[in-house]
Coordinates of C-alpha atoms in Angstrom, one line a residue:
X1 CA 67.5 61.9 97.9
X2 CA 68.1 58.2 99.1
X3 CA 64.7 57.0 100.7
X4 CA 65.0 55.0 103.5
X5 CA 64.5 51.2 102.4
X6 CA 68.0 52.5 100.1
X7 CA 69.7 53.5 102.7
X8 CA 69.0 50.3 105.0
X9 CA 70.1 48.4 102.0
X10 CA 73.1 50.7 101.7
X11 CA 74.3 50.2 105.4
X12 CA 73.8 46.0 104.9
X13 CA 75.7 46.5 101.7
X14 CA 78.7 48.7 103.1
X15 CA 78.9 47.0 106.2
X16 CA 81.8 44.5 105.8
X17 CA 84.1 47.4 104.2
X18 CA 87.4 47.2 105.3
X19 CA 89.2 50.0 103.8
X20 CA 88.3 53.6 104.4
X21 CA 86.7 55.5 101.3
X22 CA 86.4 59.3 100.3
X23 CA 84.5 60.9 97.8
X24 CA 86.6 63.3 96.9
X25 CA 84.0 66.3 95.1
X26 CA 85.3 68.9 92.8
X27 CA 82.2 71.2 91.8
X28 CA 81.4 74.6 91.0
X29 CA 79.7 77.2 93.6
X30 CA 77.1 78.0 90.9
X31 CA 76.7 74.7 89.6
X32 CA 73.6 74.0 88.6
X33 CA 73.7 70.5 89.9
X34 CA 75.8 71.2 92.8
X35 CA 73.2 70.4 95.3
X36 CA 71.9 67.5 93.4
X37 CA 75.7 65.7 93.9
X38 CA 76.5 67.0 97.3
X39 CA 72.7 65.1 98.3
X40 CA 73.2 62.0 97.0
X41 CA 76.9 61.9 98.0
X42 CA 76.4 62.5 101.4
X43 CA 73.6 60.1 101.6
X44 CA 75.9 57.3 100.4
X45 CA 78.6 58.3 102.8
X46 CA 75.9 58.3 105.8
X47 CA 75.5 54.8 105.2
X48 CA 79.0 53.6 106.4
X49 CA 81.7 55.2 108.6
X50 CA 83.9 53.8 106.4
X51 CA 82.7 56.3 103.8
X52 CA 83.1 60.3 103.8
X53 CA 82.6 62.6 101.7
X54 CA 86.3 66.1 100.9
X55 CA 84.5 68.9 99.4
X56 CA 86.1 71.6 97.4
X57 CA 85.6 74.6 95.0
X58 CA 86.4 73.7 91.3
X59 CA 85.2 74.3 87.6
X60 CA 83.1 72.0 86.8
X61 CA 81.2 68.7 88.4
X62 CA 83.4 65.9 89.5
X63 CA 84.4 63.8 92.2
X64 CA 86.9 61.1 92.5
X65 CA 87.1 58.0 94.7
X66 CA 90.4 57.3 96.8
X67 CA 90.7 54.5 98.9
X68 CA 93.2 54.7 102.1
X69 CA 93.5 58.6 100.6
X70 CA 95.1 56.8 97.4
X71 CA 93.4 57.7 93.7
X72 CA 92.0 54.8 92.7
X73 CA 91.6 55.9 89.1
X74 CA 88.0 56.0 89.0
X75 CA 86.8 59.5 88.5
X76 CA 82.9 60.5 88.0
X77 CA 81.9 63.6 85.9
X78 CA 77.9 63.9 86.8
X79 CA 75.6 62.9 89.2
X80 CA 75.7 59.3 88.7
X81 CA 71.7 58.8 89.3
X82 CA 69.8 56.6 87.8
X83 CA 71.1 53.6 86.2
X84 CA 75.0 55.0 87.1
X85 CA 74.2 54.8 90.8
X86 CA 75.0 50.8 90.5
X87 CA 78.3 51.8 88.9
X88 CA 79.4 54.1 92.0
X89 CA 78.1 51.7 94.7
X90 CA 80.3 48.8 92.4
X91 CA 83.0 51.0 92.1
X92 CA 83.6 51.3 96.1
X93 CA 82.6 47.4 96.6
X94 CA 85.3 46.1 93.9
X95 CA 87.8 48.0 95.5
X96 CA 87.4 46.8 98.6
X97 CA 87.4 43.2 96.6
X98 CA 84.0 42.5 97.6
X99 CA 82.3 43.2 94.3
X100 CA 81.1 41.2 91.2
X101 CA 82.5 40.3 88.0
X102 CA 85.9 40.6 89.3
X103 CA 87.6 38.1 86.6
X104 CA 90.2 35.4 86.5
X105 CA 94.2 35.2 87.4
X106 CA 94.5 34.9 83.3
X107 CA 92.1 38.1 82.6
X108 CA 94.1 40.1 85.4
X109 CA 97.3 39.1 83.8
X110 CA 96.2 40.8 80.1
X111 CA 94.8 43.8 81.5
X112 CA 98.0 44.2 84.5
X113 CA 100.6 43.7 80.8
X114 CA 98.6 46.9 78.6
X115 CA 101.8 49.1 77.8
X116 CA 101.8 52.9 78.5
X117 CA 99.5 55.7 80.9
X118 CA 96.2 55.1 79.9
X119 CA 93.5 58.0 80.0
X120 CA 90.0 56.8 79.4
X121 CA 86.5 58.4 79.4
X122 CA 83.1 57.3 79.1
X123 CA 80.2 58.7 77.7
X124 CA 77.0 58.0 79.1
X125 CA 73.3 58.6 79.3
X126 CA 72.0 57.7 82.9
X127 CA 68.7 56.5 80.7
X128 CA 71.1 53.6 79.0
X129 CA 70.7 50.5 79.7
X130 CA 74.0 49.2 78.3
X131 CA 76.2 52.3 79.6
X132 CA 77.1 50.8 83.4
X133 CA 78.2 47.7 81.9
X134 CA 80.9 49.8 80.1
X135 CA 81.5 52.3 83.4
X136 CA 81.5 49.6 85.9
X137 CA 83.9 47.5 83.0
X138 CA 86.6 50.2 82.9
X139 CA 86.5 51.0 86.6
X140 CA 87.4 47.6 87.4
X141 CA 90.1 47.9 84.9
X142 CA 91.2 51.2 86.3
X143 CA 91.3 49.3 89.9
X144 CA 93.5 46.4 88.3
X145 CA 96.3 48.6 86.7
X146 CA 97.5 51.4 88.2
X147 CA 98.8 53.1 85.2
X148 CA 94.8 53.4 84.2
X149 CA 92.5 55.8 84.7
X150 CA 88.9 56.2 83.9
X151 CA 86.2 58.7 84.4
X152 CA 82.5 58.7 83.7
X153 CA 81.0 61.9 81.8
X154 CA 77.4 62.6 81.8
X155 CA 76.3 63.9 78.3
X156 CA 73.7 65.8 79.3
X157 CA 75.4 67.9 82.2
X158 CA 78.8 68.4 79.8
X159 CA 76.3 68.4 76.4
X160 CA 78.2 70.9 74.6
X161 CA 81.5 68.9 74.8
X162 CA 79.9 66.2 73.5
X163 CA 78.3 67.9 71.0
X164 CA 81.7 69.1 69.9
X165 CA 83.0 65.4 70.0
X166 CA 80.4 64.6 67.5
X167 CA 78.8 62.0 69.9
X168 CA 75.4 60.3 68.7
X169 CA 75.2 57.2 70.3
X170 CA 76.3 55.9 74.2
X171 CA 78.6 54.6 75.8
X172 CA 81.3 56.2 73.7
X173 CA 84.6 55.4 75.3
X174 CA 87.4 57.8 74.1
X175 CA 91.4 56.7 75.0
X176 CA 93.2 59.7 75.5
X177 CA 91.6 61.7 73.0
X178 CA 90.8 59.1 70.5
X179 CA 87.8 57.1 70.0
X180 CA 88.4 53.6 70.8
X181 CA 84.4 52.5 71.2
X182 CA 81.0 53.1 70.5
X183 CA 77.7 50.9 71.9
X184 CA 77.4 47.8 74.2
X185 CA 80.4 46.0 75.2
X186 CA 82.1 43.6 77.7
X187 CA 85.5 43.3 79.5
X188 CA 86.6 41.1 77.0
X189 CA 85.7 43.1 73.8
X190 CA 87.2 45.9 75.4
X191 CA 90.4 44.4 76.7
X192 CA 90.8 43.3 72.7
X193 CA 90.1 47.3 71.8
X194 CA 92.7 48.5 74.4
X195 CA 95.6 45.7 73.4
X196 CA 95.2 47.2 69.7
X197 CA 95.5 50.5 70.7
X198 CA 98.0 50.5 73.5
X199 CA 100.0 47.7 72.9
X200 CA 100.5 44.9 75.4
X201 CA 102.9 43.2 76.9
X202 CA 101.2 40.2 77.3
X203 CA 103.3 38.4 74.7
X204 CA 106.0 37.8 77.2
X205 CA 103.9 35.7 79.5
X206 CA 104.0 31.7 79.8
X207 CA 101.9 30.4 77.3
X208 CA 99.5 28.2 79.6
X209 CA 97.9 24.9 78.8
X210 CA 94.8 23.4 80.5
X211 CA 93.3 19.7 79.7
X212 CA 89.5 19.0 80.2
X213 CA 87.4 15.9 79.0
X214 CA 85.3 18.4 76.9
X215 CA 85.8 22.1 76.1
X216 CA 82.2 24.3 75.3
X217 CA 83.4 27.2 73.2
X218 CA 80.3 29.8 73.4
X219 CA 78.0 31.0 76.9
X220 CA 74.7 31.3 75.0
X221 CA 71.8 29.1 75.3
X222 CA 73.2 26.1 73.6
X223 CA 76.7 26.9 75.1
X224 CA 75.2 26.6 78.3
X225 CA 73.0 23.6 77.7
X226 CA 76.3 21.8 76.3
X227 CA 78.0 22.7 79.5
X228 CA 75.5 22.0 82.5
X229 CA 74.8 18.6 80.6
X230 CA 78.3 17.5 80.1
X231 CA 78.9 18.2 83.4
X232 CA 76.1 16.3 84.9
X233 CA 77.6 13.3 82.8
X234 CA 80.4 13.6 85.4
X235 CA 83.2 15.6 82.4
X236 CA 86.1 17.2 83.3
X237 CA 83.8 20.6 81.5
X238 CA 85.1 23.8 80.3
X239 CA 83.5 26.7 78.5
X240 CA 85.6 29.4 77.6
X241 CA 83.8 32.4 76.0
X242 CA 83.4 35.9 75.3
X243 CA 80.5 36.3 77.8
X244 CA 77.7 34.3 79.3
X245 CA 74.6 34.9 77.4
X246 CA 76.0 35.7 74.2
X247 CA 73.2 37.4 71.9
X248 CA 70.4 37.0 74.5
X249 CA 72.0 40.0 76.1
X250 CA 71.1 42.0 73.1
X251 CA 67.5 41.0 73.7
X252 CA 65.2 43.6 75.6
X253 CA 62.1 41.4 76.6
X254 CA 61.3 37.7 75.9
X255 CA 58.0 36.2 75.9
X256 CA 58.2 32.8 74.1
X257 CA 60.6 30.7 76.2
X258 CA 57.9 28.1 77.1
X259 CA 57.3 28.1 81.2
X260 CA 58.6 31.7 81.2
X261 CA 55.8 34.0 80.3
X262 CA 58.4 37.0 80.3
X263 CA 61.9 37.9 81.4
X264 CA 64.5 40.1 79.9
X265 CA 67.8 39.2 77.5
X266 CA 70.2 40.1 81.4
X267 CA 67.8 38.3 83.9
X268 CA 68.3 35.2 81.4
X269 CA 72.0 35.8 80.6
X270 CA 72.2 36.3 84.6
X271 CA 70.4 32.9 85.3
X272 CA 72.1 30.8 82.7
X273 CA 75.6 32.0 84.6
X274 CA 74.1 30.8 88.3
X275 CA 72.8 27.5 86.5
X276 CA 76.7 27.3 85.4
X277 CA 77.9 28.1 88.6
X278 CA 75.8 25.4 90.2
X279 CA 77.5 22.9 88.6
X280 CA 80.8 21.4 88.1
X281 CA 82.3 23.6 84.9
X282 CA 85.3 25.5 84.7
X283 CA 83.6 29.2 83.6
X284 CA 87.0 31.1 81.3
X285 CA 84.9 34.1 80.2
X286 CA 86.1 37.0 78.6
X287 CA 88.2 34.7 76.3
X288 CA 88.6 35.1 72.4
X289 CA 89.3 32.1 70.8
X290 CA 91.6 32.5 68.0
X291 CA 92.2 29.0 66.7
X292 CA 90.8 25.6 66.5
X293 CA 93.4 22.6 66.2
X294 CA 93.3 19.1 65.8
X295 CA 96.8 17.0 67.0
X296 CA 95.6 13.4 66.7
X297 CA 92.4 12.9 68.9
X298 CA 93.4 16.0 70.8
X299 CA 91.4 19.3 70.1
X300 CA 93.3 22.6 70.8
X301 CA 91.8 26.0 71.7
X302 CA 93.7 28.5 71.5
X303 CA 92.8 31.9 73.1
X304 CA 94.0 35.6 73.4
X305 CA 96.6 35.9 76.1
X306 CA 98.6 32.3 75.6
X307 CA 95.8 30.4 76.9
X308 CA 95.5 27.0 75.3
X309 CA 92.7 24.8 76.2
X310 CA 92.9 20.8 75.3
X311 CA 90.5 17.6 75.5
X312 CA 89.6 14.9 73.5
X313 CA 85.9 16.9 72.2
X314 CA 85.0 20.4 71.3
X315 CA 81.4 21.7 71.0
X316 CA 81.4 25.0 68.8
X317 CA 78.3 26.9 70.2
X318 CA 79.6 30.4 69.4
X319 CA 75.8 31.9 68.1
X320 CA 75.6 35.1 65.8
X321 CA 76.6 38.8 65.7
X322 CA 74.1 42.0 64.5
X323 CA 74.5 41.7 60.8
X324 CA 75.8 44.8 59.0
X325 CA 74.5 46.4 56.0
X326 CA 78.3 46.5 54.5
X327 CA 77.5 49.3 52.0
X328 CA 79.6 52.5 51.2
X329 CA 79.4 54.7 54.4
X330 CA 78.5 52.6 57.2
X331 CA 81.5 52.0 58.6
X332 CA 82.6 55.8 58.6
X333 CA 79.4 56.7 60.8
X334 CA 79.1 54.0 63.2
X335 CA 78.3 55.8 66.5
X336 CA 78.2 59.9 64.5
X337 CA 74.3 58.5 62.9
X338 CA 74.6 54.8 62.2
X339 CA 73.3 52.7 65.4
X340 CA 72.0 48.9 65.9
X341 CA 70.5 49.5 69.0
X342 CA 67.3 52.1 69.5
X343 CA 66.7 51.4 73.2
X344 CA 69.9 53.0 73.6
X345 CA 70.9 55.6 71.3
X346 CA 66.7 56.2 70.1
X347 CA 67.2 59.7 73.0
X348 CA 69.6 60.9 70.8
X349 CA 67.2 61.2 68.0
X350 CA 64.4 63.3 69.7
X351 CA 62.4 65.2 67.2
X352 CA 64.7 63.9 64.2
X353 CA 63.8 62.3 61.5
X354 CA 65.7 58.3 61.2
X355 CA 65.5 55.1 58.8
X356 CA 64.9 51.5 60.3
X357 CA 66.4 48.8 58.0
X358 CA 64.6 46.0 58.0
X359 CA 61.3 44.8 58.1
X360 CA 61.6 41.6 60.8
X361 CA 60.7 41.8 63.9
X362 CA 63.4 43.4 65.2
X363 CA 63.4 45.9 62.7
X364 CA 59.3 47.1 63.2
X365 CA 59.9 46.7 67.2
X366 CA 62.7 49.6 66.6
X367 CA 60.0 51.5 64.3
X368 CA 57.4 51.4 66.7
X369 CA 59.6 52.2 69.8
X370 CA 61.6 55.2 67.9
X371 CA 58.2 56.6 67.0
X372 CA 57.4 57.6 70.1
X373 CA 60.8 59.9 70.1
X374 CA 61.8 60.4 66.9
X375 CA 59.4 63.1 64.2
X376 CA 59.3 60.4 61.7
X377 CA 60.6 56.9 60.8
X378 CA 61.0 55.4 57.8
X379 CA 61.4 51.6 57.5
X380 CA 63.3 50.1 54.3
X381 CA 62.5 46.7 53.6
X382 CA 65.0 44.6 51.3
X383 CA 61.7 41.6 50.3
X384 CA 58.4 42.3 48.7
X385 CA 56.6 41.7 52.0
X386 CA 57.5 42.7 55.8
X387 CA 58.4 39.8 58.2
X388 CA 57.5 40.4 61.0
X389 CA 54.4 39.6 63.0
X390 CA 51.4 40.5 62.2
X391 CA 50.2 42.0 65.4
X392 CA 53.5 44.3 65.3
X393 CA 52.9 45.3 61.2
X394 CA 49.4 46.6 62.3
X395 CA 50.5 48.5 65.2
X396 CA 53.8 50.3 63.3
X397 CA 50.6 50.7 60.3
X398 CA 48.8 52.7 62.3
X399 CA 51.0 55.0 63.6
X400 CA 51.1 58.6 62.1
X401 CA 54.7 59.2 61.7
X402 CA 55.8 56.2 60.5
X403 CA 56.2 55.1 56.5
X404 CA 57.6 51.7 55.0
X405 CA 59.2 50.9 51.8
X406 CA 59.4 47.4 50.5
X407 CA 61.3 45.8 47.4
X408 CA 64.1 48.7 48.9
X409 CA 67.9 48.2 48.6
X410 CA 69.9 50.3 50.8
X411 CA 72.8 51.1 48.7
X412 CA 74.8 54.4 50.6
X413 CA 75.0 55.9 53.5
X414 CA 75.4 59.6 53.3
X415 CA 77.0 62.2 55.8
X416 CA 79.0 65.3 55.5
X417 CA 82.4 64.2 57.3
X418 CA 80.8 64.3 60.8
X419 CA 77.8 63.0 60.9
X420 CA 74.7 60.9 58.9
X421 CA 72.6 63.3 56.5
X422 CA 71.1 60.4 54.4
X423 CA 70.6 57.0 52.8
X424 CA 70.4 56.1 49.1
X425 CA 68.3 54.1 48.5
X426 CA 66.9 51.4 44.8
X427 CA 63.6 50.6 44.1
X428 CA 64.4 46.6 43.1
X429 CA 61.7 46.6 41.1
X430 CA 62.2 49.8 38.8
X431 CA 66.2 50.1 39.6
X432 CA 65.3 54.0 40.8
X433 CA 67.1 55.4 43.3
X434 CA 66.5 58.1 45.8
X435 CA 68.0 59.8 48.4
X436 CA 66.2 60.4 51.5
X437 CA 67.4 63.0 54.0
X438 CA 67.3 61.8 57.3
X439 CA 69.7 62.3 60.6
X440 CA 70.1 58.2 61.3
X441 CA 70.2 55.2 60.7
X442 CA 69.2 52.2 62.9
X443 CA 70.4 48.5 61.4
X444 CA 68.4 45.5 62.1
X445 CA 68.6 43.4 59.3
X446 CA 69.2 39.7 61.2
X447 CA 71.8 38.3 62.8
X448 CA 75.4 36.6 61.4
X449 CA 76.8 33.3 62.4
X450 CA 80.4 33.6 64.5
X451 CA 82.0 31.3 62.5
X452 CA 85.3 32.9 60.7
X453 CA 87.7 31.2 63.1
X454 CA 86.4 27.8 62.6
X455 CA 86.1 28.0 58.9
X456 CA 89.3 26.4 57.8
X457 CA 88.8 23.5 59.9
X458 CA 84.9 23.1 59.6
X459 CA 82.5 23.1 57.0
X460 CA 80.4 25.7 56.9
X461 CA 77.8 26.7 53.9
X462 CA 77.1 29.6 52.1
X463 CA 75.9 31.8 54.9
X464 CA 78.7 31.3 57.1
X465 CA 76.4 28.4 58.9
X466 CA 77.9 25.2 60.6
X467 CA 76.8 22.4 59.0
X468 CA 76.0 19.5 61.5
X469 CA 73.9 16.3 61.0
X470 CA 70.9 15.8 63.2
X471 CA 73.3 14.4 66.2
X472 CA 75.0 17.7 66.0
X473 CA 78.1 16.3 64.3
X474 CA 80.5 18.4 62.1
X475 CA 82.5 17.2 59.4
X476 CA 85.8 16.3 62.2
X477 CA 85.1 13.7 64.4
X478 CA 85.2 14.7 67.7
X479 CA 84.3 18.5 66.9
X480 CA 80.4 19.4 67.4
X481 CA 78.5 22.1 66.6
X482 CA 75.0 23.7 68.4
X483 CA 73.0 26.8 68.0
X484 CA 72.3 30.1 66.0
X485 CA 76.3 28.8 64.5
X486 CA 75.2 26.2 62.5
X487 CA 72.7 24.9 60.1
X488 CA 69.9 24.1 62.5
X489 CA 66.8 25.9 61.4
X490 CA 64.7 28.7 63.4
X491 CA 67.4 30.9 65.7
X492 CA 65.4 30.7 68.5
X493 CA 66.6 30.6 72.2
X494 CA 65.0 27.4 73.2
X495 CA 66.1 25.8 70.5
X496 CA 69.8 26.6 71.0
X497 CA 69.2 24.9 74.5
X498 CA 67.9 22.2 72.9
X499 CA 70.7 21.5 70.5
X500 CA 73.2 22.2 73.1
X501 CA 71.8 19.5 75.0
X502 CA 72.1 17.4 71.7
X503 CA 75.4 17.7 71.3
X504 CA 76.4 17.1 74.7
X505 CA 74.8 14.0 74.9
X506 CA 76.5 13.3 71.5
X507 CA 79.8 14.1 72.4
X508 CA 78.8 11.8 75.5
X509 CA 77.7 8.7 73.5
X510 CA 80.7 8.8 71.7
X511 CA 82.9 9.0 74.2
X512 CA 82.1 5.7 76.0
X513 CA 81.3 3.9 72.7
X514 CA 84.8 4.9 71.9

């Protein structure tokens, strides 16, 4: 199964393993998928004598990795092909503590204190983009606390227990029964998810208190910028975020970042992390900042876990979130019809008719790709006119099985208790409204500013926007702002970099002037 330029990258891979590994394979004799596992399996395990593979008769199409013949948690329900073979190969490297993404002392801490036996499992399709990020997320969680355990289910193999669970959308991450989450995620957003539903005991650690010359609060493009500047200034630099890359993860392919005719939203978020890493700047991801103090000149950050971070100038670069529609129903059927992104949950949808709201780019890029899967699309537009490009508003034009409604308020989402069946929808002009049957829903209506945490202590207008002067100063001395947060015109990726910059050399010019 493994062809051989794999296998010799295997064997470099595996070769400074140190513990010994078994794949320990649960399957059916009449399996139809039997001999697709045992293949692929074996290959691995021929690429290290560090690595074997326990067979043994069972019901359905599992295997589970032990280390040293100890479970370590992680569990595998599929053949983890295509883009799931990363998450097996991470899964053995991380526990032999030679992986990636293997976070902080303070990270550890929060997920070592989660209260209780915790049973997770993730749903995936190995045509997701977004799904290992989630596997390979939990694994290394199920690798840090003992008390956790995590398996990975292919959809497609166990389809009819999903269908039962109602899913529509991947990765959907059930805890012990329950549905905890739904879509893209990182360590940090799910470490927040399992602390609300588990309870943690994390209140009982030392509340811990670290002073910098500047603190970045944001790893976007203008978080970035702030950072790598400040630093080169010779600042004591931290930037404490959720993740590096912020919303340029979200982004499938980008063309207009001047000098780069194309890379993708990861290769960018993966490159603005090694820029960091080259430089002197204290990297506290998978944070949540919860507060924003001022004692004197000192700023305080205050983070989930304890963590307070302290220095004399903050720079607020925390960009924006997918903007929700915020109408009757939508909450009820995120992840059972309602979706925000189509690369990943568009499969779901074969044959079946779904609405598009919006009429930007985004929202005609998702009409065009859907399209080719879906039996129709129908795009609702809130303006009189569609926004986006004009090459892209030909193309989704010209296509057979899509149709576009402007002047269109969406004002309901519809669904029987289990899953989408419709959207209502008003004519602005005439005040009519109709209900169209339909089987999803894909959001894409724009993006929303991260500012709620900042808003008592910053002045923000009407949109939820920062607003900063042209130096990138906000109404507290010693506090800037940079990027799709504040007021600065056109959300664009270069120039977030460019007013992260800004504010760095802001923050820098005041400093020695005062």
């Amino acid at each position: 199964m493994l062809d051989s330029t794999l296998k010799e990258q295997l064997i470099s891979i595996f070769s400074g393993l140190e513990a010994d590994y078994t794949l320990n394979i649960t399957v059916s004799p009449q399996h139809e998928s039997k001999g697709e596992l045992l293949e692929l399996l074996n290959d691995v395990a021929a690429t290290s004598e560090k690595i074997t593979c326990r067979v043994e008769d069972g019901k359905d199409l599992s295997f589970s990795l032990l280390k040293n013949g100890e479970d370590t948690g992680i569990r595998f329900r599929g053949v983890p092909n295509g883009h799931e073979f990363t998450s097996l190969l991470l899964a053995i490297l991380n526990a032999d503590g030679k992986g990636k993404n293997i976070p902080d002392e303070a990270v550890v801490r929060r997920i070592q204190a989660l209260k209780g036996d915790i049973r997770l499992t993730t749903y995936v399709s190995l045509t997701c983009t977004n799904c290992p990020d989630v596997v390979q997320t939990l694994n290394l969680m199920a690798l840090l606390n003992p008390r956790i355990r995590h398996e990975m289910t292919d959809g497609a193999i166990y389809q009819e227990e999903a269908n039962a669970l109602k899913i529509q959308a991947v990765p959907t991450v059930f805890a012990d029964g329950q549905l905890l989450h739904v879509g893209k995620a990182d360590l940090g957003e799910l470490l927040d998810k399992l602390e609300a539903h588990y309870g943690s005991t994390a209140e009982t650690l030392e509340t811990s208190e670290k002073h910098y010359d500047i603190i970045i609060v944001g790893g976007g493009p203008a978080g970035s910028a702030a950072a790598i500047y400040s630093a080169r200034k010779g600042l004591n630099v931290a930037l404490v975020a959720e993740r590096i890359g912020g919303q340029v993860k979200e982004t499938l392919g980008i063309e207009n970042l001047i000098s780069v005719p194309y890379t993708t939203g990861n290769q960018l978020a993966d490159n603005l992390k090694t820029h960091l890493q080259r430089n002197a700047v204290d990297l506290l991801e998978h944070r949540k900042v919860e507060k924003l103090e001022t004692n004197g000149k000192e700023k305080i950050v205050s983070a989930t876990g304890g963590e307070k971070f302290i220095a004399p100038a903050v720079i607020v670069a925390t960009g924006a979130s997918w903007r929700k529609l915020n109408i009757p129903g939508e909450s009820d059927y995120i992840g059972r019809g309602v979706a925000f992104c189509p690369h990943c949950d568009g499969p779901f949808y074969q044959g079946k008719h779904v609405a598009v709201i919006g009429g930007g780019n985004s929202g005609i890029e998702a009409a065009i790709d859907l399209a080719g899967i879906c039996s129709k699309v129908t795009v609702f537009e809130f303006l009189d006119e569609l926004k986006a490009d004009n090459v892209l508003q030909e193309k989704a034009k010209s296509l057979p099985n899509v149709e576009i409604f402007m002047s269109s308020q969406t004002v309901e989402v519809l669904g029987d208790g289990e899953k989408v069946t419709g959207i209502r929808v008003k004519n602005r002009k005439t005040d009519e409204e109709r209900r169209f049957d339909l089987d999803g829903i894909f959001v894409q209506i724009g993006l929303s500013p991260n500012s709620a945490v900042f808003k008592e202590i910053l002045t923000t207008n009407r949109f939820g926007e920062i607003e900063i002067d042209t130096y990138c100063h906000t109404n507290q001395p010693g506090i800037y702002a940079a990027g799709d947060v504040t007021t600065t015109p056109y959300k664009q990726i270069i120039i977030s970099m460019g007013e992260g910059a800004k504010a760095a050399l802001s923050a820098f010019n005041d400093r020695i002037r005062t």
